[in-house]
Short mmCIF file of C-alpha atoms in Angstrom, two decimals:
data_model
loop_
_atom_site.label_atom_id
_atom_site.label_comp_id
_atom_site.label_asym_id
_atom_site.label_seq_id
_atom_site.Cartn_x
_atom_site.Cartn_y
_atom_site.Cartn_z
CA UNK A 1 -27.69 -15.48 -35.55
CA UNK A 2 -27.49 -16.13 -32.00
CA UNK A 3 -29.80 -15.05 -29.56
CA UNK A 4 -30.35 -14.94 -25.66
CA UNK A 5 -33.23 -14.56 -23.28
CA UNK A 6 -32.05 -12.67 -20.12
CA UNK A 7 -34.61 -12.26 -16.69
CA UNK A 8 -34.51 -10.57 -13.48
CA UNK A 9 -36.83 -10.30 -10.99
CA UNK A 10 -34.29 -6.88 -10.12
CA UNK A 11 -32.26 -4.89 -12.20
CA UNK A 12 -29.07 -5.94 -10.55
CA UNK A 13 -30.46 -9.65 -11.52
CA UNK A 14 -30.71 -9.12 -14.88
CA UNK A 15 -27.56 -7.00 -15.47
CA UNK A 16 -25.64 -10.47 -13.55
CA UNK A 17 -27.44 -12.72 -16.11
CA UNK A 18 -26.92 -10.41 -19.24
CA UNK A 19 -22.70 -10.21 -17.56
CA UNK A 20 -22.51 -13.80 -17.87
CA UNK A 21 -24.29 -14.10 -21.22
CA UNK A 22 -21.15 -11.57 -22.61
CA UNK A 23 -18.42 -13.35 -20.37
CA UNK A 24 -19.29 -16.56 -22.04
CA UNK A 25 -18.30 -14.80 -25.23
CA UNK A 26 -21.80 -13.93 -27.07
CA UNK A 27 -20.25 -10.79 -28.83
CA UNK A 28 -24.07 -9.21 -28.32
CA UNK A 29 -25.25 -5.98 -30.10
CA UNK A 30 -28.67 -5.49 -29.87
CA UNK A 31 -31.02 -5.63 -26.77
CA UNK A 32 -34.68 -5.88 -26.86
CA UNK A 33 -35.80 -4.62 -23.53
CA UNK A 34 -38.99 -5.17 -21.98
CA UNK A 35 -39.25 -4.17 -17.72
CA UNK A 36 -41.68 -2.87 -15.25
CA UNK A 37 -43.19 0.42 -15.27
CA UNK A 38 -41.44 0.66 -11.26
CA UNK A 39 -37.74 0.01 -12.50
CA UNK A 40 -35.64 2.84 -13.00
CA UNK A 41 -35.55 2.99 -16.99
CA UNK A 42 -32.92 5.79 -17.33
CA UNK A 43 -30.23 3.77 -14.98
CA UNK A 44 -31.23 0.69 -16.62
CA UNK A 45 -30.37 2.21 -20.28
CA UNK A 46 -26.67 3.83 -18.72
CA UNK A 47 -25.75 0.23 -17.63
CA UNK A 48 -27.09 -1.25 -20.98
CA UNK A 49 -24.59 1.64 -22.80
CA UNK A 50 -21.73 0.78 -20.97
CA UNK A 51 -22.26 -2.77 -22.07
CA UNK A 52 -22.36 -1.48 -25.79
CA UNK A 53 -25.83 -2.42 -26.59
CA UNK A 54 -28.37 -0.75 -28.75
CA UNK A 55 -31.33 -0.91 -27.42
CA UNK A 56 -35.43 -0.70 -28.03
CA UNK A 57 -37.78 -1.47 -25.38
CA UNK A 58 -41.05 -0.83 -23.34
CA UNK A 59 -42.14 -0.83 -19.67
CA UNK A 60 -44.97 -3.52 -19.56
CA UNK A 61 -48.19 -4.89 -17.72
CA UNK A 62 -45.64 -8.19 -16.69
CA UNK A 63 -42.71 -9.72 -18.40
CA UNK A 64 -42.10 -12.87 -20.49
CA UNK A 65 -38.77 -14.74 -20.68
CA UNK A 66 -39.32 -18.12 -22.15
CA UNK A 67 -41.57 -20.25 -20.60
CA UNK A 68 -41.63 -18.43 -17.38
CA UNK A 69 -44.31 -15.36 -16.62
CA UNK A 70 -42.79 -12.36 -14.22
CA UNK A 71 -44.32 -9.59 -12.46
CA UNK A 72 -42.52 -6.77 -11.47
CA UNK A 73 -39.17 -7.92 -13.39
CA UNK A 74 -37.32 -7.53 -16.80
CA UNK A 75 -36.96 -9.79 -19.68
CA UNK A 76 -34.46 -8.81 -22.31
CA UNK A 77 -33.60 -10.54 -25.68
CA UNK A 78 -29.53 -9.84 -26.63
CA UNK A 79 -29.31 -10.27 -30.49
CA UNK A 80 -25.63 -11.12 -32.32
CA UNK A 81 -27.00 -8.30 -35.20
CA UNK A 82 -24.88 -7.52 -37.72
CA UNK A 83 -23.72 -3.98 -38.29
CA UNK A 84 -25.69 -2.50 -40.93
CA UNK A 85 -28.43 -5.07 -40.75
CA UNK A 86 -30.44 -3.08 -38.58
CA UNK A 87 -31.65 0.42 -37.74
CA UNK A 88 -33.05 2.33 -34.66
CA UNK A 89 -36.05 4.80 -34.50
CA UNK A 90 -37.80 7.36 -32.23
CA UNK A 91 -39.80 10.35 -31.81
CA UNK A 92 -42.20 11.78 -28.76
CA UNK A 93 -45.54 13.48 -30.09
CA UNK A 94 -45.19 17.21 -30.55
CA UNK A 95 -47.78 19.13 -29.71
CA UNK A 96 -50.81 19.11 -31.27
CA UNK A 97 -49.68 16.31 -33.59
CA UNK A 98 -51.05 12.91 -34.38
CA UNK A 99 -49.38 9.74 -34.01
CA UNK A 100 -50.33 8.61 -37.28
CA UNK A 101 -47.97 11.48 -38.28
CA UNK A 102 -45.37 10.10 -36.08
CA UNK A 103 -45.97 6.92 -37.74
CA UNK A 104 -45.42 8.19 -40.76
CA UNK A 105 -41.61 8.98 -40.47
CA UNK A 106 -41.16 5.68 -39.41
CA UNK A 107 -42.37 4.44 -42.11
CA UNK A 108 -40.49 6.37 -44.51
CA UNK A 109 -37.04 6.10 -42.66
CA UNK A 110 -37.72 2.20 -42.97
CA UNK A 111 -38.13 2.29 -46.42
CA UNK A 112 -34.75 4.87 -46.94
CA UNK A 113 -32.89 2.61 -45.03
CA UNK A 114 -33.77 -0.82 -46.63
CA UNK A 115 -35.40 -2.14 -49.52
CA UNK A 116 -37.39 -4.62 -47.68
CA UNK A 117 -38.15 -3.36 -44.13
CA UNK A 118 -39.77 -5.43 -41.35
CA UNK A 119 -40.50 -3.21 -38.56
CA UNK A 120 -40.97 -4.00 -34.78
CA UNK A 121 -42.62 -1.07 -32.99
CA UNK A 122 -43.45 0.18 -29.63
CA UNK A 123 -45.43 2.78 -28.89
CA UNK A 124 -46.89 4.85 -25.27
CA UNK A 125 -49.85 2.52 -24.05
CA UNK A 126 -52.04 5.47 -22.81
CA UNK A 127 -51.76 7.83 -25.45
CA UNK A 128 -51.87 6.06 -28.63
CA UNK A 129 -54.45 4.85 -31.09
CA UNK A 130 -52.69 1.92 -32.18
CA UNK A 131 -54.69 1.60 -35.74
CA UNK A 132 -53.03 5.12 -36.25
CA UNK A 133 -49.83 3.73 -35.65
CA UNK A 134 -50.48 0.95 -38.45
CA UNK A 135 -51.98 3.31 -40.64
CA UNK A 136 -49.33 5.59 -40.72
CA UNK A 137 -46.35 3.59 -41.21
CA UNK A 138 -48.38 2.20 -44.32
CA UNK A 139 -48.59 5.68 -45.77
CA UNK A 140 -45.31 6.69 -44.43
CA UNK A 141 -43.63 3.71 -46.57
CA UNK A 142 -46.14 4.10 -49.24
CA UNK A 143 -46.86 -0.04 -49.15
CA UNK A 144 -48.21 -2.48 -46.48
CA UNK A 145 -45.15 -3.49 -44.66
CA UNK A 146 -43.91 -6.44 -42.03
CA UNK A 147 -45.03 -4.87 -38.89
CA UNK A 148 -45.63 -5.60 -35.48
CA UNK A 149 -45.87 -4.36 -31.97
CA UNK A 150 -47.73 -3.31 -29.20
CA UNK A 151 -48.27 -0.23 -26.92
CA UNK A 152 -46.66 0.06 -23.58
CA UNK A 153 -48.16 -1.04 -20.07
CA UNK A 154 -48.00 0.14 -16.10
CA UNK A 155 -49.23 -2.80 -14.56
CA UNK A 156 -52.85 -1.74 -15.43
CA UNK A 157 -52.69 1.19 -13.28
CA UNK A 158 -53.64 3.41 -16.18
CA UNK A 159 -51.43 6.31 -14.98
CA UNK A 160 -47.69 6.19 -16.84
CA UNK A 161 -45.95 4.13 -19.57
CA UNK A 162 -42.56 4.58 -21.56
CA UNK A 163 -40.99 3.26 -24.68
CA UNK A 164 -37.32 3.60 -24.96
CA UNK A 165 -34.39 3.42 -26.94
CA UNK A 166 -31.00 3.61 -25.71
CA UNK A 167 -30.81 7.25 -26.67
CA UNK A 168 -34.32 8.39 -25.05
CA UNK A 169 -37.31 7.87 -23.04
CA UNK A 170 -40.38 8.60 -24.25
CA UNK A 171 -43.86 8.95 -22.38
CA UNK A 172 -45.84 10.15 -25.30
CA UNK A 173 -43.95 8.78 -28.62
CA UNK A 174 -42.68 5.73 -30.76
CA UNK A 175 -40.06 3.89 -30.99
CA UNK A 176 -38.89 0.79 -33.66
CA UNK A 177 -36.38 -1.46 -34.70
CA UNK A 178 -35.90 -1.84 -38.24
CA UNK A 179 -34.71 -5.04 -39.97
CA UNK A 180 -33.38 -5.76 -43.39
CA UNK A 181 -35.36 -7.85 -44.63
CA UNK A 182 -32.81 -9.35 -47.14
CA UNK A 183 -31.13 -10.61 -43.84
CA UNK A 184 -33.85 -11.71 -41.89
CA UNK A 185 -36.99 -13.79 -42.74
CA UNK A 186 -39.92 -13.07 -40.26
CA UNK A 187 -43.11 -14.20 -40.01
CA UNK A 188 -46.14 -14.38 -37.54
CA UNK A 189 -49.18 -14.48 -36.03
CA UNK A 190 -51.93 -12.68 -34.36
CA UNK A 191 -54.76 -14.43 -32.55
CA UNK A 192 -57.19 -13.60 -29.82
CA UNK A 193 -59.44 -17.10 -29.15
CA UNK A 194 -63.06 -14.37 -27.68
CA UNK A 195 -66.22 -14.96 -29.62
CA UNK A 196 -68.48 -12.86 -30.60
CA UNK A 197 -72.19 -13.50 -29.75
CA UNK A 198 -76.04 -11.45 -29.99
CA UNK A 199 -77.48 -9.35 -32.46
CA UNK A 200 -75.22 -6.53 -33.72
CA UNK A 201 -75.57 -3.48 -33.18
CA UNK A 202 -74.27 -0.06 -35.23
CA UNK A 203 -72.10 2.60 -34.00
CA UNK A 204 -73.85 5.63 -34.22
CA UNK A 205 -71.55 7.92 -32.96
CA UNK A 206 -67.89 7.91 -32.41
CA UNK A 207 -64.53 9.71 -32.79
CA UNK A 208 -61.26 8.15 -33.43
CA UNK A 209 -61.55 5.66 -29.97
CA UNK A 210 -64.32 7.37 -28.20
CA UNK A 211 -67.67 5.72 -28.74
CA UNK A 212 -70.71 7.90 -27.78
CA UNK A 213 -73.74 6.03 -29.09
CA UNK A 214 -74.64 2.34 -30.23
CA UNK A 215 -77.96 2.12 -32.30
CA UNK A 216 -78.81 5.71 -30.96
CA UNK A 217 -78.49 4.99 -27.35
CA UNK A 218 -75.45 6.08 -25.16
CA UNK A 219 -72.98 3.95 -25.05
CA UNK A 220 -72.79 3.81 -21.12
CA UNK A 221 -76.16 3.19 -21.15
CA UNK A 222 -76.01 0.48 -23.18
CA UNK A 223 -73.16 -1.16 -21.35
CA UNK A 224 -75.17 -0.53 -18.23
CA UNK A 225 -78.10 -2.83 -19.19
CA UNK A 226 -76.77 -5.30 -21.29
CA UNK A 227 -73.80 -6.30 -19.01
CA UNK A 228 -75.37 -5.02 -15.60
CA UNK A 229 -72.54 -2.33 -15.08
CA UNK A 230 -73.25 -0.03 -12.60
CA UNK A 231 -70.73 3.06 -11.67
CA UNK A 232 -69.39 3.84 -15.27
CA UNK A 233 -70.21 7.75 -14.96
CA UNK A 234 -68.82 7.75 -11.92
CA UNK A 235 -65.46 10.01 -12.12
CA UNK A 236 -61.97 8.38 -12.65
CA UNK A 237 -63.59 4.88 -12.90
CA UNK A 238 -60.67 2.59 -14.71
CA UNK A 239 -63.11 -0.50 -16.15
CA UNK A 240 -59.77 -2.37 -17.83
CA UNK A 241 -59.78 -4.62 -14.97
CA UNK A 242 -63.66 -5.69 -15.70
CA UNK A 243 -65.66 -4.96 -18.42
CA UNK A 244 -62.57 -4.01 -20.61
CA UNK A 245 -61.15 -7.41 -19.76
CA UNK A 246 -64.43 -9.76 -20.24
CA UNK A 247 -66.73 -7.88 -22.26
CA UNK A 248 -64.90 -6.30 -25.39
CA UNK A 249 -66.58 -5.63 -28.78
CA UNK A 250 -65.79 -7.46 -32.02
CA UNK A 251 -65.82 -4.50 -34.79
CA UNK A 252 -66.93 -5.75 -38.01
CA UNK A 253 -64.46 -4.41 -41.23
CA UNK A 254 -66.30 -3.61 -44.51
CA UNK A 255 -63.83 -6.20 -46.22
CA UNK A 256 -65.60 -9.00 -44.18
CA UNK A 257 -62.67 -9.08 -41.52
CA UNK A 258 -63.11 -8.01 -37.81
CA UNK A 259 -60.89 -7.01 -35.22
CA UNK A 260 -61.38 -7.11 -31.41
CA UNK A 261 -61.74 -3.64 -29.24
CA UNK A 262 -61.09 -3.43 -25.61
CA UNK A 263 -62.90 -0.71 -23.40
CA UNK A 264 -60.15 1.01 -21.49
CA UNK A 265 -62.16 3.88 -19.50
CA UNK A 266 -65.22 5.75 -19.66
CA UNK A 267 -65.18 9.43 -19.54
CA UNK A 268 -68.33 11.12 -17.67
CA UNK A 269 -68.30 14.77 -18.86
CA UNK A 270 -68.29 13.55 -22.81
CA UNK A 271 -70.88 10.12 -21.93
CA UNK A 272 -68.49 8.21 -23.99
CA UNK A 273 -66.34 5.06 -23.74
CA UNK A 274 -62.94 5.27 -24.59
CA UNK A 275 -61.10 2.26 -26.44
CA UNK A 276 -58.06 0.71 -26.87
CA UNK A 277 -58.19 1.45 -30.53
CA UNK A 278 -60.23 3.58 -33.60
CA UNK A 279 -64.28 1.92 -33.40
CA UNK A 280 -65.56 3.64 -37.11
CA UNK A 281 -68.38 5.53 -36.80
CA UNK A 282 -71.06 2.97 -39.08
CA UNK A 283 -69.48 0.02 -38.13
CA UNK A 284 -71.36 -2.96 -36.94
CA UNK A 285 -70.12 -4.47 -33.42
CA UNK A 286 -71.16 -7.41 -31.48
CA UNK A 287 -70.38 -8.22 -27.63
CA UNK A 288 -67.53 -10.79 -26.98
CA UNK A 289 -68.12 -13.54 -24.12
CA UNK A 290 -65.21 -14.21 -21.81
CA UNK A 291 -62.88 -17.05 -23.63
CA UNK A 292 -63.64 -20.88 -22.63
CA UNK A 293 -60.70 -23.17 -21.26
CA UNK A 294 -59.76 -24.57 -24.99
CA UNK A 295 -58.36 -20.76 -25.43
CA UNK A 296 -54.80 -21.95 -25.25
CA UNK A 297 -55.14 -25.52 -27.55
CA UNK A 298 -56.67 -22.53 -30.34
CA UNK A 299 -54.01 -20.02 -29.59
CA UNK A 300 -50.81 -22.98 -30.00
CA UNK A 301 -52.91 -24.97 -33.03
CA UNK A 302 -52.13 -21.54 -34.43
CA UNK A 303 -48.71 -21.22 -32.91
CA UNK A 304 -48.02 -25.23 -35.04
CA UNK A 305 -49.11 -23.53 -37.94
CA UNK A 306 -47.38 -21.06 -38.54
CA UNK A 307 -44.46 -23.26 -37.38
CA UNK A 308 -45.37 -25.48 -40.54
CA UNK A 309 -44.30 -22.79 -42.33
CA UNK A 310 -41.23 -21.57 -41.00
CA UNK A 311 -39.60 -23.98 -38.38
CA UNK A 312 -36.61 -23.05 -37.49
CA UNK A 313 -36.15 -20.01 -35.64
CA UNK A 314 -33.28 -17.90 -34.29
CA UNK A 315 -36.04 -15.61 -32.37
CA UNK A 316 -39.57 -15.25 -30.90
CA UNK A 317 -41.13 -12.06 -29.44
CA UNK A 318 -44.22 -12.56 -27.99
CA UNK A 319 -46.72 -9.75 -27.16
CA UNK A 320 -49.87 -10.69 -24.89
CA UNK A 321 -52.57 -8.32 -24.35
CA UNK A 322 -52.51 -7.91 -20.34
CA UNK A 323 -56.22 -8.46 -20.25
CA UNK A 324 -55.61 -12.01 -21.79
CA UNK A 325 -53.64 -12.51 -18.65
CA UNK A 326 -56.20 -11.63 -16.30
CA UNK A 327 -59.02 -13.03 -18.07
CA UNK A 328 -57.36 -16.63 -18.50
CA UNK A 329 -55.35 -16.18 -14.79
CA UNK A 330 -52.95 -18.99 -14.02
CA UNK A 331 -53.49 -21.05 -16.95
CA UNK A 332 -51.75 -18.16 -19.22
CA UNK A 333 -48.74 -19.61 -18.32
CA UNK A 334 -49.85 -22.68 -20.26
CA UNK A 335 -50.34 -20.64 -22.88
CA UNK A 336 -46.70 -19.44 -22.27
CA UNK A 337 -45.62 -22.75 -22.07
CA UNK A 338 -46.79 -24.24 -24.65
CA UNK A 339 -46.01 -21.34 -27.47
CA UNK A 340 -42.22 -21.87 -26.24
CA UNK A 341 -41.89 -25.48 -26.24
CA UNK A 342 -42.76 -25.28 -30.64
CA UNK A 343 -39.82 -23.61 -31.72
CA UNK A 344 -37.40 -24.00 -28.81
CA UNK A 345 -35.32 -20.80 -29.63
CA UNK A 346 -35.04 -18.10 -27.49
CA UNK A 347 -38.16 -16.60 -26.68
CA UNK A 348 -38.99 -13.13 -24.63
CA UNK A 349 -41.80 -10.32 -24.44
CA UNK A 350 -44.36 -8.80 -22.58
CA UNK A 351 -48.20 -8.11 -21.64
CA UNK A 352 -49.13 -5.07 -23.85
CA UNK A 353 -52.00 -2.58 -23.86
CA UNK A 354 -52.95 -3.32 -27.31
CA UNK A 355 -50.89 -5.49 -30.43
CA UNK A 356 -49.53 -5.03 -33.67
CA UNK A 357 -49.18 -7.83 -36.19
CA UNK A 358 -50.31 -10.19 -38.69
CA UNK A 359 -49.52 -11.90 -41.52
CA UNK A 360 -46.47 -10.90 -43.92
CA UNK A 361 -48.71 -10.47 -46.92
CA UNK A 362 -49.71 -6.97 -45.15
CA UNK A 363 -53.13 -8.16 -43.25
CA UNK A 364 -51.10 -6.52 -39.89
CA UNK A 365 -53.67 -5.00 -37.89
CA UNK A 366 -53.90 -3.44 -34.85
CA UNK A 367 -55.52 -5.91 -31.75
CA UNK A 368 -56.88 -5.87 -28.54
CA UNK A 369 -57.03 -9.18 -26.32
CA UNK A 370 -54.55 -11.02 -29.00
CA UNK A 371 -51.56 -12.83 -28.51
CA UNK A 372 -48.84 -11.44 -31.49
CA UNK A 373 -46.02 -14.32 -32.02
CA UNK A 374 -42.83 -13.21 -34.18
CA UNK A 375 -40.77 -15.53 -35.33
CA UNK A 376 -37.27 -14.17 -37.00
CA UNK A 377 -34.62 -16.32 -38.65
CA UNK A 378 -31.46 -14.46 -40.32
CA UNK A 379 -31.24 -15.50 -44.02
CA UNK A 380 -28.14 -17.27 -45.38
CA UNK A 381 -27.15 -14.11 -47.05
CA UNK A 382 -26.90 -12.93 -43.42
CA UNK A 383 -24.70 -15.03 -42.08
CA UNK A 384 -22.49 -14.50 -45.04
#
């Protein structure tokens, strides 16, 4: 399959790198579309139409195309895709409605379209519990399935985000591209690099992503003193940029596993904090330190292992949490660097509000503060 990584720091950029890509002769069908919350999304999708490309995408908290790191740009990854060896999905919220039950119809239109689904999903960064989304394409499908994602960005400003196909825009929804996965082997990764440290402590109130009370105490409260916080009941206070971005929890599973959780704002009138993802009432959670410098040799040790196992590559997506990029500032774009330079194939993505992924043998999981590598090869039988 052959693949291309397109970038603009404009839309008129992009469209004159994408025009050359097709003038050269790559006979491209699918376009995976990630761009800034500030470009216009609808006239990007009407000149993506006339170029006859399907298309799934997301705005984004800054762009990735290859080795390089954008702000304020698009990066899109044109795909030679077979007819029939994919599918496109997507639904906005209805009222009243969970997106778990949005989820859920993905799932099941992956599984009535192919035997063996892999499923790449984006979903509205402001509005979504991404565990729901993971949840309910499981149930949806009936049977852990290759999945991976993230939610949508604005550049942090905590206001608007969009996921997008070429047939809609969505503010509040889902969208996916589904795979066969008799025609393309995936596989990937999903690693973070922050540390848990102290004494945990339980969760002794909570709802979905709100957190109310740790070991009996309000939450704010106990953000307040342990991490010398001040302002969090303060109205309107955004705290992604600081204590969302160094001081996340690690929540402990009951299978032994954890999973990071990122503090995206705090909400006054209910004295809660609100996170990036579900924090079970019960569960044990410890404080995470900011990362050290050796962040990015742990992040592409990982990156060379996975490549042990599947080398060759006619794709990468990769989906970085935007606090990773604030938190590790210029040296993310060693981490950039260095993820492209294992596989060499094209390689393009984005800085997410929250990731989807995992292993294939259905340990996905939704993250916060993770770096999510895909890696996609089309099978032999694909290129038949």
């Amino acid at each position: 399959m052959t693949t291309r990584t397109c970038c603009g720091l404009t839309q008129e950029d992009l469209l004159s790198h994408i025009d050359s890509e097709l003038a050269s002769g790559m006979k491209a069908t699918l376009a995976l579309v990630f761009c800034s919350p500030d470009w216009d999304v609808r006239s990007l999708m009407d000149a993506l139409a006339e170029r006859h490309l399907t298309v799934v995408g997301t705005t984004t908290a800054g762009e990735i195309a290859g080795d390089r790191v954008l702000e304020g740009g698009g990066s899109v990854m044109l795909w030679e895709a077979a007819p029939g060896s994919f599918e496109v999905w997507a639904e906005s919220r209805s009222e009243g409605e969970s997106m778990r039950e949005v989820a859920q119809r993905l799932g099941q239109a992956a599984t009535d379209w192919f035997a063996r689904p892999v499923v790449l999903t984006f979903a509205s960064g402001l509005t979504t519990d991404g565990e729901a989304v993971v949840r309910g394409v499981k149930a949806g499908a009936g049977r852990a399935l290759p999945l991976y994602g993230g939610l949508a960005g604005d550049n942090l400003r905590m206001e608007r985000t969009e996921v997008f196909t070429h047939s809609g825009i969505h503010e509040d929804g889902l969208v996916g591209l589904v795979l066969d996965g008799e025609r393309y082997h995936v596989d990937g990764i999903a690693t973070s690099g922050w540390k848990p440290v102290g004494i945990a402590k339980t969760v002794t109130r909570s709802e979905g992503n709100q957190v109310f009370e740790l070991d009996g105490e309000s939450v704010l409260d106990v953000y307040g003193k342990y991490l010398n916080m001040d302002g969090l009941r303060e109205s309107n206070v955004s705290i992604a940029m600081d204590l969302g971005v160094q001081y996340p929890i690690s929540v402990e599973r009951e299978d032994g596993t954890s999973v990071i959780r990122a503090p995206l704002l705090s909400d006054p009138e209910t004295d809660a904090l609100i996170f990036a993802g579900a924090v079970p009432e019960g569960a044990k959670v410890r404080f995470c330190i900011p990362p050290s410098l050796d962040i990015v040799d742990h992040v592409v040790d990982e990156a060379n292992t996975l490549h042990g196992k599947m080398s060759d590559a006619d794709a990468v997506v990769l989906i970085s949490c935007a606090a990773r990029r604030t938190a590790l500032g210029p040296i993310v774009e060693d981490e950039i660097l260095g993820l492209d330079e294992i596989w060499r194939a094209p390689m393009a993505g984005y800085f997410s509000y929250g990731e989807i992924g995992g292993p294939t043998d259905g340990g996905c999981d939704f993250h916060n503060e993770t770096c999510m590598l895909l890696v996609v090869r089309e099978t032999p039988y694909g290129r038949d």
